Coordinates of C-alpha atoms in Angstrom, one line a residue:
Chain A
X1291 CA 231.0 143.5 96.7
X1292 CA 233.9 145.5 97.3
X1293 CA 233.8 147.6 100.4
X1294 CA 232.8 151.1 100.3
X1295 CA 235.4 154.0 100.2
X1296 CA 234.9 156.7 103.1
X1297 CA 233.8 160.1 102.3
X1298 CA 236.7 161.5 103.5
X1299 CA 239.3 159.0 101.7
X1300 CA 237.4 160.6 98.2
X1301 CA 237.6 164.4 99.5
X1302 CA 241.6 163.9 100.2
X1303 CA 241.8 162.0 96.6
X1304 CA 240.2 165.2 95.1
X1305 CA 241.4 167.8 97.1
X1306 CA 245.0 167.0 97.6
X1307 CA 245.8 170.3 98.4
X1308 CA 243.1 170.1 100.7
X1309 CA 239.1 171.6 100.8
X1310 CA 236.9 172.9 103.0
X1311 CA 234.0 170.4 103.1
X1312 CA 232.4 169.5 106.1
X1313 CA 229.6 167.1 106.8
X1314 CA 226.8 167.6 109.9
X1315 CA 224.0 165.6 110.1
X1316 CA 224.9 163.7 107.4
X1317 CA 224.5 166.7 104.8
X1318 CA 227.5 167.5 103.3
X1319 CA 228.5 170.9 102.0
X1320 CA 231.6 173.1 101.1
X1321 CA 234.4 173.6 98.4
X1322 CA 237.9 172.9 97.9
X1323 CA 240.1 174.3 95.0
X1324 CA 239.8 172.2 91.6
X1325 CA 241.7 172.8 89.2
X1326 CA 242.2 176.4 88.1
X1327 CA 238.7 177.0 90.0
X1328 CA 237.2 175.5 92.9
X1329 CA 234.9 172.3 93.3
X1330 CA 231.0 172.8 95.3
X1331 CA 230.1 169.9 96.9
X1332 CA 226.9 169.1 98.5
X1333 CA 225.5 165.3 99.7
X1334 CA 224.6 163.1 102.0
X1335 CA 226.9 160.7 104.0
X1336 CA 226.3 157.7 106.3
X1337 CA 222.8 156.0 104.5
X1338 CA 221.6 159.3 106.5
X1339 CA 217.3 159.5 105.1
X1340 CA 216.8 162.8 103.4
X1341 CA 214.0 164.8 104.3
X1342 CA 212.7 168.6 104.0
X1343 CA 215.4 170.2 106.3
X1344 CA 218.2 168.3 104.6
X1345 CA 216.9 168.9 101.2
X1346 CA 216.0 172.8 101.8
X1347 CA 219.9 172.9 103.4
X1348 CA 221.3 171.4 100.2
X1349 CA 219.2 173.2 97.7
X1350 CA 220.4 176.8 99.6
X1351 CA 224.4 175.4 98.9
X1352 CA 223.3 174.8 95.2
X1353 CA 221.2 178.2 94.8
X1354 CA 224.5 179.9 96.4
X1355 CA 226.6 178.3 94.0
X1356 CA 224.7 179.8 91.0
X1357 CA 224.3 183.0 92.6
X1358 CA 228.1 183.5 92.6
X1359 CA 228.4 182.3 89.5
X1360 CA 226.0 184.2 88.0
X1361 CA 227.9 187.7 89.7
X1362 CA 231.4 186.0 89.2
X1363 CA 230.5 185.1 85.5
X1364 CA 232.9 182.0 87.0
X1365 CA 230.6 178.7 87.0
X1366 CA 231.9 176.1 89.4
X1367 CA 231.4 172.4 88.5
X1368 CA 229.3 171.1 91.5
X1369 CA 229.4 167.5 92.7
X1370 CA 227.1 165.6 94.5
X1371 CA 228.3 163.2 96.3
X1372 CA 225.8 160.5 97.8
X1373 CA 225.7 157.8 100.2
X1374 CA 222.2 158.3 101.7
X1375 CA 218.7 156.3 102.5
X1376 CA 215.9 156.5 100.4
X1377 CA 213.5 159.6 101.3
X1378 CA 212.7 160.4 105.2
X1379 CA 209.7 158.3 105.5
X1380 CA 207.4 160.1 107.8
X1381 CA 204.2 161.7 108.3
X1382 CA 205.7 165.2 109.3
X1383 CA 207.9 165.0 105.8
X1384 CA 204.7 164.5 104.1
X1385 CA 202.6 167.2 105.9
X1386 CA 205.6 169.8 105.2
X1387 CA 205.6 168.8 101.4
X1388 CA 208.4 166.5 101.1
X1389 CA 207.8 166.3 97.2
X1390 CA 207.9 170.1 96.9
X1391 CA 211.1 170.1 98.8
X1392 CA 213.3 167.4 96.9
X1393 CA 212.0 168.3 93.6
X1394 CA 213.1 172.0 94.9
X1395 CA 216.6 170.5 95.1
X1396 CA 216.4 168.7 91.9
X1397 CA 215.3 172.0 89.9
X1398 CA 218.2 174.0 91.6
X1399 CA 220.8 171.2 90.7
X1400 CA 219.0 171.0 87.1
X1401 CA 219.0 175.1 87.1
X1402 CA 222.5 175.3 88.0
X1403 CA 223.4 173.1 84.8
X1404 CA 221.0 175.0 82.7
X1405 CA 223.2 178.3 83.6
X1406 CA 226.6 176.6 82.8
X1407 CA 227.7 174.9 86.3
X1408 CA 229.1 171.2 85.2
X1409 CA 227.3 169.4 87.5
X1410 CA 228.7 165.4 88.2
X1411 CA 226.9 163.1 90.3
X1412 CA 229.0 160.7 92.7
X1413 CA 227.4 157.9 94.3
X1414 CA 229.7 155.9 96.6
X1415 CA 227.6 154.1 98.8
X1416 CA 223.7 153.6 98.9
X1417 CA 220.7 155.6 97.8
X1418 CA 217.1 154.9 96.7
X1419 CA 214.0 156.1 95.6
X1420 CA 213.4 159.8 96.3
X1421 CA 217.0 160.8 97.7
X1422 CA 219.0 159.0 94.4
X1423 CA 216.2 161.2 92.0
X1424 CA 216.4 164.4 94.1
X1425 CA 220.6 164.4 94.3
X1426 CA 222.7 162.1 92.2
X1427 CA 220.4 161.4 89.2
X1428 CA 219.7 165.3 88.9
X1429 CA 222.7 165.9 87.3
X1430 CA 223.9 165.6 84.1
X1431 CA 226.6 162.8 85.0
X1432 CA 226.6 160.4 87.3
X1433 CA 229.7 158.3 88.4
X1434 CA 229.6 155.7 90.7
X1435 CA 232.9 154.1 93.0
X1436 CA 232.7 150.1 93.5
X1437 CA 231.1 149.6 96.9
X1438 CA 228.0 151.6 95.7
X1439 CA 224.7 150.1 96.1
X1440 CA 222.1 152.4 94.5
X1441 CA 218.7 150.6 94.3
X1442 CA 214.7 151.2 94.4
X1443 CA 214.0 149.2 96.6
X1444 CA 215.2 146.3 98.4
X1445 CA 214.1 142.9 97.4
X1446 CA 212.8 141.8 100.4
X1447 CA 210.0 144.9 100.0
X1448 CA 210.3 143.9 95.9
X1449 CA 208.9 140.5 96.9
X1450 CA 205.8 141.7 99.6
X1451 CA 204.7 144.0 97.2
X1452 CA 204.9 141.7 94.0
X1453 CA 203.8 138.7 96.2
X1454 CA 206.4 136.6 94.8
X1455 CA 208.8 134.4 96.8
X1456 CA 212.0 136.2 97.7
X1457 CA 214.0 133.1 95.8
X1458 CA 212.4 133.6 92.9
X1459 CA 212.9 137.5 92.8
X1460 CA 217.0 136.2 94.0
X1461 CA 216.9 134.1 90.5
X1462 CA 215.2 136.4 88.5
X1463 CA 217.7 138.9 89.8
X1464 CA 220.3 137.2 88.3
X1465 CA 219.7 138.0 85.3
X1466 CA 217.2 140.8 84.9
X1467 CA 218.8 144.1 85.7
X1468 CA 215.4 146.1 85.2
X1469 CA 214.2 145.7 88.5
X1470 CA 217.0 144.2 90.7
X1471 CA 219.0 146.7 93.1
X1472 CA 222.5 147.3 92.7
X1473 CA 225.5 149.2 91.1
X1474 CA 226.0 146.9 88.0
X1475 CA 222.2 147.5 87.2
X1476 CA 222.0 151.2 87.4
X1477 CA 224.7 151.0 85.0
X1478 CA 223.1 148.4 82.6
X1479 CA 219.7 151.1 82.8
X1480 CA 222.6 153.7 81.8
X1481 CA 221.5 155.5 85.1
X1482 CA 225.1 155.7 86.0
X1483 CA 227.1 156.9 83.3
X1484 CA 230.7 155.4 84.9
X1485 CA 232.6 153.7 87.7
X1486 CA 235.7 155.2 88.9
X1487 CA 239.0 153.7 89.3
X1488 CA 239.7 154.3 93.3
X1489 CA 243.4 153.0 92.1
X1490 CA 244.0 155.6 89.9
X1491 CA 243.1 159.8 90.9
X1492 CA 240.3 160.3 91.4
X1493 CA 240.6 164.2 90.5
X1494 CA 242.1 163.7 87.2
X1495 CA 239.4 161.1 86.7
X1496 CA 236.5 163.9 87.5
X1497 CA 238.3 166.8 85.5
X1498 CA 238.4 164.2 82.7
X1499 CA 234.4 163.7 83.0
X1500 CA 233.6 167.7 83.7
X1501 CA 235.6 168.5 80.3
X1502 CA 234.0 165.8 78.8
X1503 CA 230.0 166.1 79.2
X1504 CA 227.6 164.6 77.3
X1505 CA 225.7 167.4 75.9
X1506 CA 222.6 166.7 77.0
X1507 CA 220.4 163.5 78.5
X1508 CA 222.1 160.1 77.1
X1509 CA 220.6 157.8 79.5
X1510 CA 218.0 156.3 77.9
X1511 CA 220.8 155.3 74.5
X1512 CA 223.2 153.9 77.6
X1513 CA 220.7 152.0 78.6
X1514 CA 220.2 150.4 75.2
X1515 CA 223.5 149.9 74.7
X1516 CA 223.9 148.4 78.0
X1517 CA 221.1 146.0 77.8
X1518 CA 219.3 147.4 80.8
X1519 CA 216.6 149.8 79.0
X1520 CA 215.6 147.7 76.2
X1521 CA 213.2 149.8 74.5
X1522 CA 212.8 153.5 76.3
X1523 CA 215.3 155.4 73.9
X1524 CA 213.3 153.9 70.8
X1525 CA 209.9 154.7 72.4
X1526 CA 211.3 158.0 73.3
X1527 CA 212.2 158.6 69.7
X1528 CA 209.2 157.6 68.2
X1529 CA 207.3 159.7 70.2
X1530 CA 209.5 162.6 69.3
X1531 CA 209.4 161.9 65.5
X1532 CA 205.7 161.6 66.1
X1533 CA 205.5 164.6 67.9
X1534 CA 207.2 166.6 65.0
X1535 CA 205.3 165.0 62.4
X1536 CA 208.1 163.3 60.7
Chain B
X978 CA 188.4 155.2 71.4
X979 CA 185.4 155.7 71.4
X980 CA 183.8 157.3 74.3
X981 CA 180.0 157.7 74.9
X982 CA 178.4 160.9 74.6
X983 CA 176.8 160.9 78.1
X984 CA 180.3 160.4 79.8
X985 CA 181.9 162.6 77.6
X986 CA 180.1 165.9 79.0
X987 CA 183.0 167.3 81.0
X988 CA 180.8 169.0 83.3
X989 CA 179.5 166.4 84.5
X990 CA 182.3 163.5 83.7
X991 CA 183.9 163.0 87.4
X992 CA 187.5 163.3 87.0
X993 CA 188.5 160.8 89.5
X994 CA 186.3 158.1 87.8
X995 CA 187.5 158.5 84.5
X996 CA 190.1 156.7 82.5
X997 CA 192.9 158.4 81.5
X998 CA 191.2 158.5 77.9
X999 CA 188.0 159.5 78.6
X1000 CA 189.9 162.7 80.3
X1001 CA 191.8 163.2 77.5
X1002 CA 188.7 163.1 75.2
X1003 CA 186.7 164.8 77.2
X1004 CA 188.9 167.6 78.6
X1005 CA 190.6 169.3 75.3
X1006 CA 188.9 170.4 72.7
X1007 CA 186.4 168.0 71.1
X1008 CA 187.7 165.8 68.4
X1009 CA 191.5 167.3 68.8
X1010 CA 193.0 164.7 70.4
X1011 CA 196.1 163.0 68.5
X1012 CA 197.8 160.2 69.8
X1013 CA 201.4 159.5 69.6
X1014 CA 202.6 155.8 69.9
X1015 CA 199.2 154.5 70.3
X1016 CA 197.5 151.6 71.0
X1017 CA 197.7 150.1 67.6
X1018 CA 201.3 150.3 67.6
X1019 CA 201.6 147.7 70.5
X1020 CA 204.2 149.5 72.8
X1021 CA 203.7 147.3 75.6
X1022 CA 206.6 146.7 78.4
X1023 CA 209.0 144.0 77.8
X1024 CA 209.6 143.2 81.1
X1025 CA 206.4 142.3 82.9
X1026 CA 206.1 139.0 81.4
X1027 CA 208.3 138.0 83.5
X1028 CA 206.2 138.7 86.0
X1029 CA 203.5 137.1 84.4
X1030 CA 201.5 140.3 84.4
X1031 CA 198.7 141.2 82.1
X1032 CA 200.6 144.0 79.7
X1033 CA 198.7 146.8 78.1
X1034 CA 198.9 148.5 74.6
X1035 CA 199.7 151.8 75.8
X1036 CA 201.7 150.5 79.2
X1037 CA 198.9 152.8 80.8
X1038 CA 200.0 156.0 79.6
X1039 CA 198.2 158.2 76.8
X1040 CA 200.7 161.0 75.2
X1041 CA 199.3 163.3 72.1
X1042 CA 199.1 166.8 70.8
X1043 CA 195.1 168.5 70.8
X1044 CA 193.9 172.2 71.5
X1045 CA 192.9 173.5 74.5
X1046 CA 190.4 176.6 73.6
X1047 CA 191.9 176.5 70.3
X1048 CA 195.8 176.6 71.6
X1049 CA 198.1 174.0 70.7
X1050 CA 198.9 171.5 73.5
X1051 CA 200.8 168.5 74.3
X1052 CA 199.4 166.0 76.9
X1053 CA 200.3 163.0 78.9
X1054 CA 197.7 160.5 80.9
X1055 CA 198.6 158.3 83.1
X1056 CA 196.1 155.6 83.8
X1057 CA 195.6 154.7 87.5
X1058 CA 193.8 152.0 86.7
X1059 CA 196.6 149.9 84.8
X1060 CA 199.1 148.7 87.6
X1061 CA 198.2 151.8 89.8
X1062 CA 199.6 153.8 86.4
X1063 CA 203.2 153.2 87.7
X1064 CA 206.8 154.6 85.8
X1065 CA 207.8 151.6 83.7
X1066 CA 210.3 151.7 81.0
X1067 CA 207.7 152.1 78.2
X1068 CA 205.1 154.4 80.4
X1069 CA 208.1 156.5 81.4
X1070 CA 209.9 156.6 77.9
X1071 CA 206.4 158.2 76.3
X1072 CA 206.5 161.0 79.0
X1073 CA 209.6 161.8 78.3
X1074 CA 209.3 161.6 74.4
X1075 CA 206.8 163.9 75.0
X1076 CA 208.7 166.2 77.0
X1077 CA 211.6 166.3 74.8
X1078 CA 209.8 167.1 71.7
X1079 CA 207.5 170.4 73.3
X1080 CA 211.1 172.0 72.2
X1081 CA 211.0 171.3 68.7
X1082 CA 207.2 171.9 68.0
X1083 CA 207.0 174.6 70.7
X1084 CA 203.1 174.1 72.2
X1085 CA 200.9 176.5 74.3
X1086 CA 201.8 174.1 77.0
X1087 CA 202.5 170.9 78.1
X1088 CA 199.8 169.0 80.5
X1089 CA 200.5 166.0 82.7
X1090 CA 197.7 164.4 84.0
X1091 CA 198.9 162.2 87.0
X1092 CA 197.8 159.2 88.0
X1093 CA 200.6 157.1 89.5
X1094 CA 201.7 155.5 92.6
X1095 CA 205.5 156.0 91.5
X1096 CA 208.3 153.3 90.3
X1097 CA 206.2 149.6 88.8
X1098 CA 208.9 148.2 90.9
X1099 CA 208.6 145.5 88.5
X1100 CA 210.9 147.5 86.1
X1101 CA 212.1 149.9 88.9
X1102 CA 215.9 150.7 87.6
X1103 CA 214.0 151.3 84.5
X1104 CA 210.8 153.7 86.0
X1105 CA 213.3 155.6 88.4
X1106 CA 215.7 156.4 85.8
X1107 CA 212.8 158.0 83.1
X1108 CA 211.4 160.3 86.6
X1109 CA 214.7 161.3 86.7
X1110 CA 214.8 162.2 82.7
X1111 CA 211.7 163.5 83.3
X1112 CA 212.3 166.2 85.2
X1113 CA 215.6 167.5 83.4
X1114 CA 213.3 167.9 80.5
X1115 CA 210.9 169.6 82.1
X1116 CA 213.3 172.4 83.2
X1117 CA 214.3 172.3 79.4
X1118 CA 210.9 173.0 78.4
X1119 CA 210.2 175.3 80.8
X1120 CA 213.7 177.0 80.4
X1121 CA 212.5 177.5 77.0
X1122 CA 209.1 179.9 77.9
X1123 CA 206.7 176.7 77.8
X1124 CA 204.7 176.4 80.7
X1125 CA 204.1 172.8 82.2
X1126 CA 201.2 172.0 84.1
X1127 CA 200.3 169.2 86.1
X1128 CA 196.9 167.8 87.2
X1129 CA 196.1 166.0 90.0
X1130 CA 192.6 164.0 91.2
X1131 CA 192.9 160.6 89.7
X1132 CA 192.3 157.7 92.1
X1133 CA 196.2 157.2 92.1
X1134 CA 197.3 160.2 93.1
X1135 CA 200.4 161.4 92.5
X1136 CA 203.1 159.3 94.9
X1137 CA 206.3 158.4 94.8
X1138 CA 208.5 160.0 91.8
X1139 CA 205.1 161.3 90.7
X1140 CA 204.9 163.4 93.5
X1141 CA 208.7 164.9 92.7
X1142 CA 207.8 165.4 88.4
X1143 CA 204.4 166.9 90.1
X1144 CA 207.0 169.3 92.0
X1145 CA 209.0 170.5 89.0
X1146 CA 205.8 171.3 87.2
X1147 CA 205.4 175.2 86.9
X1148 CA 201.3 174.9 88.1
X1149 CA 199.4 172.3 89.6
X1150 CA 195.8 171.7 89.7
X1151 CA 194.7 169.5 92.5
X1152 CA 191.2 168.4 93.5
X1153 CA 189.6 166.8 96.8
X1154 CA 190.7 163.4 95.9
X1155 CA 194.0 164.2 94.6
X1156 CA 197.0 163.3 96.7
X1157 CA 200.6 164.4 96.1
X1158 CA 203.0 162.7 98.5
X1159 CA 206.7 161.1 98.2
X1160 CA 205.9 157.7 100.7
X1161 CA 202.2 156.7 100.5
X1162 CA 200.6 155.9 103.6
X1163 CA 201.0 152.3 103.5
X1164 CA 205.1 152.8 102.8
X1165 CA 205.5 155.2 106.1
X1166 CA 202.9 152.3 107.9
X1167 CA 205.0 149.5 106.6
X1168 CA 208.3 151.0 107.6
X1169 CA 207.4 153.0 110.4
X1170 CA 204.4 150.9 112.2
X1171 CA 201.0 152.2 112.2
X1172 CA 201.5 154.7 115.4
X1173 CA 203.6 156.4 112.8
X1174 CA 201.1 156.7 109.9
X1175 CA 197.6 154.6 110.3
X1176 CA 197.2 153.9 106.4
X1177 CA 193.5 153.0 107.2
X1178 CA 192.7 156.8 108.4
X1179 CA 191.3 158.4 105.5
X1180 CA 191.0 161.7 106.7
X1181 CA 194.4 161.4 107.9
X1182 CA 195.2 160.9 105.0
X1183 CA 193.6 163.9 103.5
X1184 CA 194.8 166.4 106.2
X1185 CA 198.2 164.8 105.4
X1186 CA 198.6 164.9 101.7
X1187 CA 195.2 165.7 99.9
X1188 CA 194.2 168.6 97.7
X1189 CA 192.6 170.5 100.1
X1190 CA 195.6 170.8 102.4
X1191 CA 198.0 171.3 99.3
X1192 CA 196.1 174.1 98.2
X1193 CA 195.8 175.5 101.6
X1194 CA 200.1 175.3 102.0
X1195 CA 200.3 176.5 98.6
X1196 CA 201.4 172.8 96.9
X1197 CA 199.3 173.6 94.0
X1198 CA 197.7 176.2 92.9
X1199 CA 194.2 175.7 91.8
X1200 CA 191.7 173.4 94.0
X1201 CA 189.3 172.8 91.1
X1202 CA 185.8 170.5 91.5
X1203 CA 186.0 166.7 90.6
X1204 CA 185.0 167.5 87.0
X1205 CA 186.7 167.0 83.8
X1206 CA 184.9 170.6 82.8
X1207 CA 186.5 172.1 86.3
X1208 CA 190.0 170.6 85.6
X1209 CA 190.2 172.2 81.9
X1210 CA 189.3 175.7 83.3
X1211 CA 192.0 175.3 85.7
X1212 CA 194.3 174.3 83.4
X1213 CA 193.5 177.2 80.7
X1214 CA 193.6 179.8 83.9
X1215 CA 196.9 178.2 85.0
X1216 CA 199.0 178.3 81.1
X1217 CA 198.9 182.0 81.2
X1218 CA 200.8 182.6 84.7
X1219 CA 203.4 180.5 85.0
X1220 CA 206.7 181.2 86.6
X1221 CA 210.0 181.3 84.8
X1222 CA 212.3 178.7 85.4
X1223 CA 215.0 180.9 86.6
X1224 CA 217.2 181.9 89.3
X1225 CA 214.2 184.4 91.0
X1226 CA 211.8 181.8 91.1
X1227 CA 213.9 179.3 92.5
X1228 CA 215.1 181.7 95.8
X1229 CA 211.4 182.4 96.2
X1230 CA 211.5 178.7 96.3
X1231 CA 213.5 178.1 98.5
X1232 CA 212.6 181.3 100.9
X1233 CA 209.1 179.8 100.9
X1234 CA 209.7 176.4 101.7
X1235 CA 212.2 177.5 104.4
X1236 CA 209.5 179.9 105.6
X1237 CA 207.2 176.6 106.2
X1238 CA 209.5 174.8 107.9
X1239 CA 210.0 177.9 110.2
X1240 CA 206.4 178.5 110.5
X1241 CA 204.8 174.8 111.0
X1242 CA 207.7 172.5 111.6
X1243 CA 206.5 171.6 115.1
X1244 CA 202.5 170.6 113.5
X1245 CA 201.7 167.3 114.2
X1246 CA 198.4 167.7 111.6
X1247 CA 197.1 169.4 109.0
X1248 CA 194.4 171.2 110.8
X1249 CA 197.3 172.4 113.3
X1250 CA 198.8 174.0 110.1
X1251 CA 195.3 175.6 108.8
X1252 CA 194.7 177.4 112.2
X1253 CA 198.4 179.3 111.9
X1254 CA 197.4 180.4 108.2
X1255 CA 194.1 181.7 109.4
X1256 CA 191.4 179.2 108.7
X1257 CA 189.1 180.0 111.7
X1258 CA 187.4 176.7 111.9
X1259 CA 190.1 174.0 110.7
X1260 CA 187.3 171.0 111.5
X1261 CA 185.1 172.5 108.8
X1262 CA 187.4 172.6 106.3
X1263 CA 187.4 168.7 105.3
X1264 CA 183.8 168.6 104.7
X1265 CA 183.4 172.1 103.2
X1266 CA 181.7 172.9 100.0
X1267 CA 184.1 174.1 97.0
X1268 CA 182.7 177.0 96.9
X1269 CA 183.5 178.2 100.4
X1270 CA 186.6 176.7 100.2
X1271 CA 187.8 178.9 97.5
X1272 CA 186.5 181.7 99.7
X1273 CA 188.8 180.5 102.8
X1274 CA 191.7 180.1 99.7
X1275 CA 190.9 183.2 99.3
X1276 CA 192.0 184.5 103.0
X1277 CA 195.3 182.6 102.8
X1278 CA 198.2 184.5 101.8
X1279 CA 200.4 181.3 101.4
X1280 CA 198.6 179.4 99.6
X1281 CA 199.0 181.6 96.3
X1282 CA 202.7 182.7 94.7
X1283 CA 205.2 182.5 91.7
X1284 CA 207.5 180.4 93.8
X1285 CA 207.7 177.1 91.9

C-alpha cells in the first residue's frame, strides 16, 4: 500500500499561497483562499476517534460556514478532510448521545450542500464506521489519496463476529469487495467517487471536482458500474418506480 | 401475510414482540398496507451465500405506501429478527428507494420503524455506504416539507448507523425497550474491557442508552407504551410538529447539544444526569409506570424542543 500523505503536505498542495488551517486535538478546522473564493476545511487527523466534543466542534465550523454564506450570499466549497478512527467507543459518548451528535454533523454537512456550499470529501488515511458516515461520506463527493484505508471494520473483528477463520475471511477478501476493508473496495461500492493523483496538483484536481458535481446521490450506479454494489441501484429503482406507480 | 386477528389488535400487540409485518399490519390503517418489492419478487442479498447464511425474501426489511388515520404514508420495517435486521445492500437499497421516491409522490410522512444493530458486516462496504445515502435523502425529504419519523422499541434497537439515520430523523418515538446508541454494549466491552462498559448490566444498559433516558435528555421525543396502538398515536401526534430542516433548527441543534455537554459532561450515569434535570428520585425512574413517567417528562424542560 502506498504510504500515506501528511495532512500538511495536502494543505501546502492546496493552498500554495498558503491557508489558515490548524489542527488541535486532532480536529481540524480553518480556511485558505481557493480560487477566486476561499476553501473551509474541517476533519480529523492522526486515526484520532471522534466523539461528541469533536463532532459538536466540527459541526459549529460547518454551521459558521453556512451562516456566512447565507449573509455573504458567497457559498464556500467545504472540504472534509479525514484520517480518523471509527466513533469514540465509550460509555460517556453514549450516555451524552453520541448518535445525536454525529448525525448533527452529518445534517449540517448535508444542510450546507442543500443551501449551495460544494461540499468534497477527502479521505487520506483511515476511517470507519460512525466517523467515515458522519464526515467524509456526508458529502456529496468523496475523493480519496493512495495510502487511504477506509473500512468497517477490521477483519480480525469481521471474523469474531462471523465466527469464521481469519484465513478464510483473508481469501474471501480477495475477491469480494462487499465486505472487505480497504480503499479499492470503497471505490468498487462507489463510496468513493475518485482517487487523486498526489503527482499532479492537487488544487486544480479539487477545483476540477467542485465545478464538476454530480447533481445529486450517484453512489449506488458507481457501485454497479464498479462491481462492488451489485444490485442496490436496481432495488433502489424498483422501489422508486414502485413507489410512483409506474 | 396473513396475520391473526388476536395479534393484530394494536392495543394489545406488544411492539417489541412483533415482527416487522405484523407492525406494519397492525399499526396503519387496517387493510392499507402496500408493499413495494415484496416477498414474491425474491430480492434477497447476493452476497450472503458466501457466507453460507440462510437469505430472506425481503432481506429483513418491509417498505410500502398505507394510511395512517386516513393520510398517505410511506413506511420502512426493519426486521430485528432476520440477522439482527442489519444494513445490507438489498435491506439498505429498499430504505433508500423509499426515501428517494417520498419526493415524487409527496406523502403525509415518511415512517421508519428501526430494528437494527447497524452494518451486516457481511456486506459492510455495501450496508455503510446505503446509511450514508440514507441520510442525504432524508434531508431531501425533509428539505422538501415531509416530515420523517422514526420509531424505536424493537428488540434490536437502533445501534450502529441506525442510531445516526435515527438522529437525522425530524421525531423519534422511543419506548422502554428501545435503545438508540452508536457502539452497542458488547462493541465498547469488546474494545474497551468490561470496567469500561459491563455488556451483561442490563439496567446499565438502560440508564445508558434506553428510551427512558433518551426521552428524559430529549433524544426522542415521545416515550410511548410497548404497544403497536401506543406507537401509532405517537406517530400521528409527532407528523404534525416537526421541525424544518433548515439553518434555525440546526443552531438549536447544535446550542442544545453543546448545552449538554456543558451541563452533564462530567456524569458518570444516567441517573447522575436525571437528578441535574430535576427528577427528584432518579432510582424510581427505571421501574416507574408510564404514566408517571410522562408526568416526570412533563417537569423536564430539556427533554421537549424543535432542535432536531
Amino acid at each position: 500500500m502506498p504510504a500515506k500523505m501528511p495532512l500538511d503536505a495536502i494543505l501546502a498542495a492546496l493552498f500554495p499561497a498558503g491557508h489558515a488551517v490548524t489542527v488541535a486535538e486532532g480536529l481540524i478546522t480553518g480556511e485558505g483562499p481557493f480560487g477566486d473564493g476561499r476553501l473551509v476545511v474541517v476533519g480529523i487527523d492522526g486515526d484520532t476517534a471522534l466523539g461528541v466534543e469533536g463532532a459538536l466542534m466540527l459541526s459549529r465550523a460547518v454551521l459558521d460556514a453556512v451562516k456566512a454564506g447565507e449573509s455573504s450570499g458567497s457559498r464556500a466549497p467545504i472540504l472534509v478532510a479525514v484520517d480518523s478512527d471509527s466513533q469514540r467507543m465509550s460509555r460517556r459518548d453514549e450516555l451524552l448521545g453520541l448518535n445525536e451528535c454525529l448525525a448533527h454533523l452529518a445534517k449540517a454537512l448535508l444542510l450546507a450542500d442543500h443551501l449551495g456550499h460544494p461540499t468534497v470529501g477527502l479521505i487520506y488515511g483511515h476511517s470507519a464506521a460512525g466517523a467515515f458516515i458522519a464526515t467524509a461520506l456526508a458529502t456529496r463527493v468523496l475523493a480519496a489519496l493512495p495510502g487511504a484505508d477506509p473500512s468497517v471494520m477490521d477483519l480480525p473483528s469481521v471474523a469474531r463476529v462471523t465466527k469464521l477463520p481469519l484465513e478464510k475471511l483473508e481469501a474471501m477478501a480477495a475477491s469480494t469487495p462487499v465486505f472487505a476493508p480497504g480503499l479499492d473496495n470503497m471505490v468498487a461500492t462507489g463510496a468513493v467517487h475518485v482517487v487523486l493523483d498526489p503527482g499532479q496538483p492537487l488544487d486544480a484536481q479539487l477545483r476540477a471536482l467542485i465545478a464538476d458535481l454530480p447533481p445529486g446521490d450517484i453512489r449506488d450506479r458507481l457501485g454497479r458500474e464498479r462491481g462492488g454494489r451489485p444490485v442496490a441501484q436496481v432495488i433502489a429503482e424498483r422501489v422508486v418506480s414502485q413507489a410512483r406507480g409506474t | 401475510m396473513a396475520v391473526t386477528s388476536a395479534s393484530a389488535d394494536p392495543t394489545r400487540l406488544s411492539w417489541y414482540e412483533a415482527s416487522a409485518r405484523q407492525r406494519v399490519a397492525a399499526f396503519l390503517d387496517a387493510d392499507t398496507f402496500q408493499e413495494f418489492v415484496g416477498p414474491a419478487e425474491r430480492a434477497m442479498s447476493p452476497h450472503l451465500p458466501l457466507f453460507e447464511l440462510p437469505r430472506a425474501f425481503d432481506d429483513g426489511i418491509v417498505v410500502g405506501r398505507g394510511r395512517l388515520d386516513g393520510r398517505p404514508v410511506l413506511v420502512a420495517a426493519q426486521e430485528g429478527r432476520f440477522m439482527g435486521g442489519a444494513f445490507g445492500e438489498v435491506h439498505g437499497a429498499k430504505l433508500v428507494g423509499l426515501l428517494r421516491a417520498a419526493g415524487a409522490v409527496t406523502p403525509a410522512a415518511v415512517l421508519i420503524l428501526f430494528d437494527t444493530g447497524g452494518v451486516r458486516l457481511q456486506e459492510a462496504n455495501a450496508g455503510e455506504t446505503a446509511i450514508a445515502e440514507a441520510m442525504r435523502a432524508i434531508a431531501e425529504v425533509r428539505a422538501a416539507g415531509i416530515p420523517v419519523i422514526g420509531l424505536i422499541g424493537g428488540r434490536a434497537g437502533a445501534y450502529g448507523g441506525g442510531g445516526l439515520i435515527a438522529g437525522t430523523c425530524a421525531r423519534l418515538a422511543v419506548s422502554e425497550g428501545g435503545r438508540i446508541s452508536v457502539s452497542g454494549p458488547e462493541v465498547i466491552e469488546t474494545n474497551k474491557g468490561a470496567e469500561e462498559f459491563d455488556s451483561r448490566d442490563r439496567a446499565l444498559v438502560w440508564r445508558t442508552m434506553g428510551g427512558k433516558h433518551r426521552r428524559l435528555t430529549g433524544g426522542a421525543d415521545a416515550y410511548v407504551a410497548d404497544t403497536v396502538a401506543a406507537f401509532r398515536q405517537a406517530a400521528l401526534a409527532l407528523i404534525d410538529r416537526a421541525p424544518a430542516f433548515d439553518l434555525a433548527t440546526l443552531e438549536a441543534e447544535q446550542a442544545r447539544l453543546e448545552a449538554r455537554l456543558a451541563r452533564f459532561g462530567a456524569c458518570r450515569d444516567g441517573a447522575e444526569i436525571w437528578v441535574r434535570l430535576g427528577v427528584n428520585d432518579p432510582d424510581a425512574v427505571p421501574a416507574m409506570t408510564d404514566a408517571a413517567f410522562a408526568e416526570t417528562v412533563a417537569g423536564v424542560p430539556e427533554a421537549s424542543h424543535d432542535a432536531r
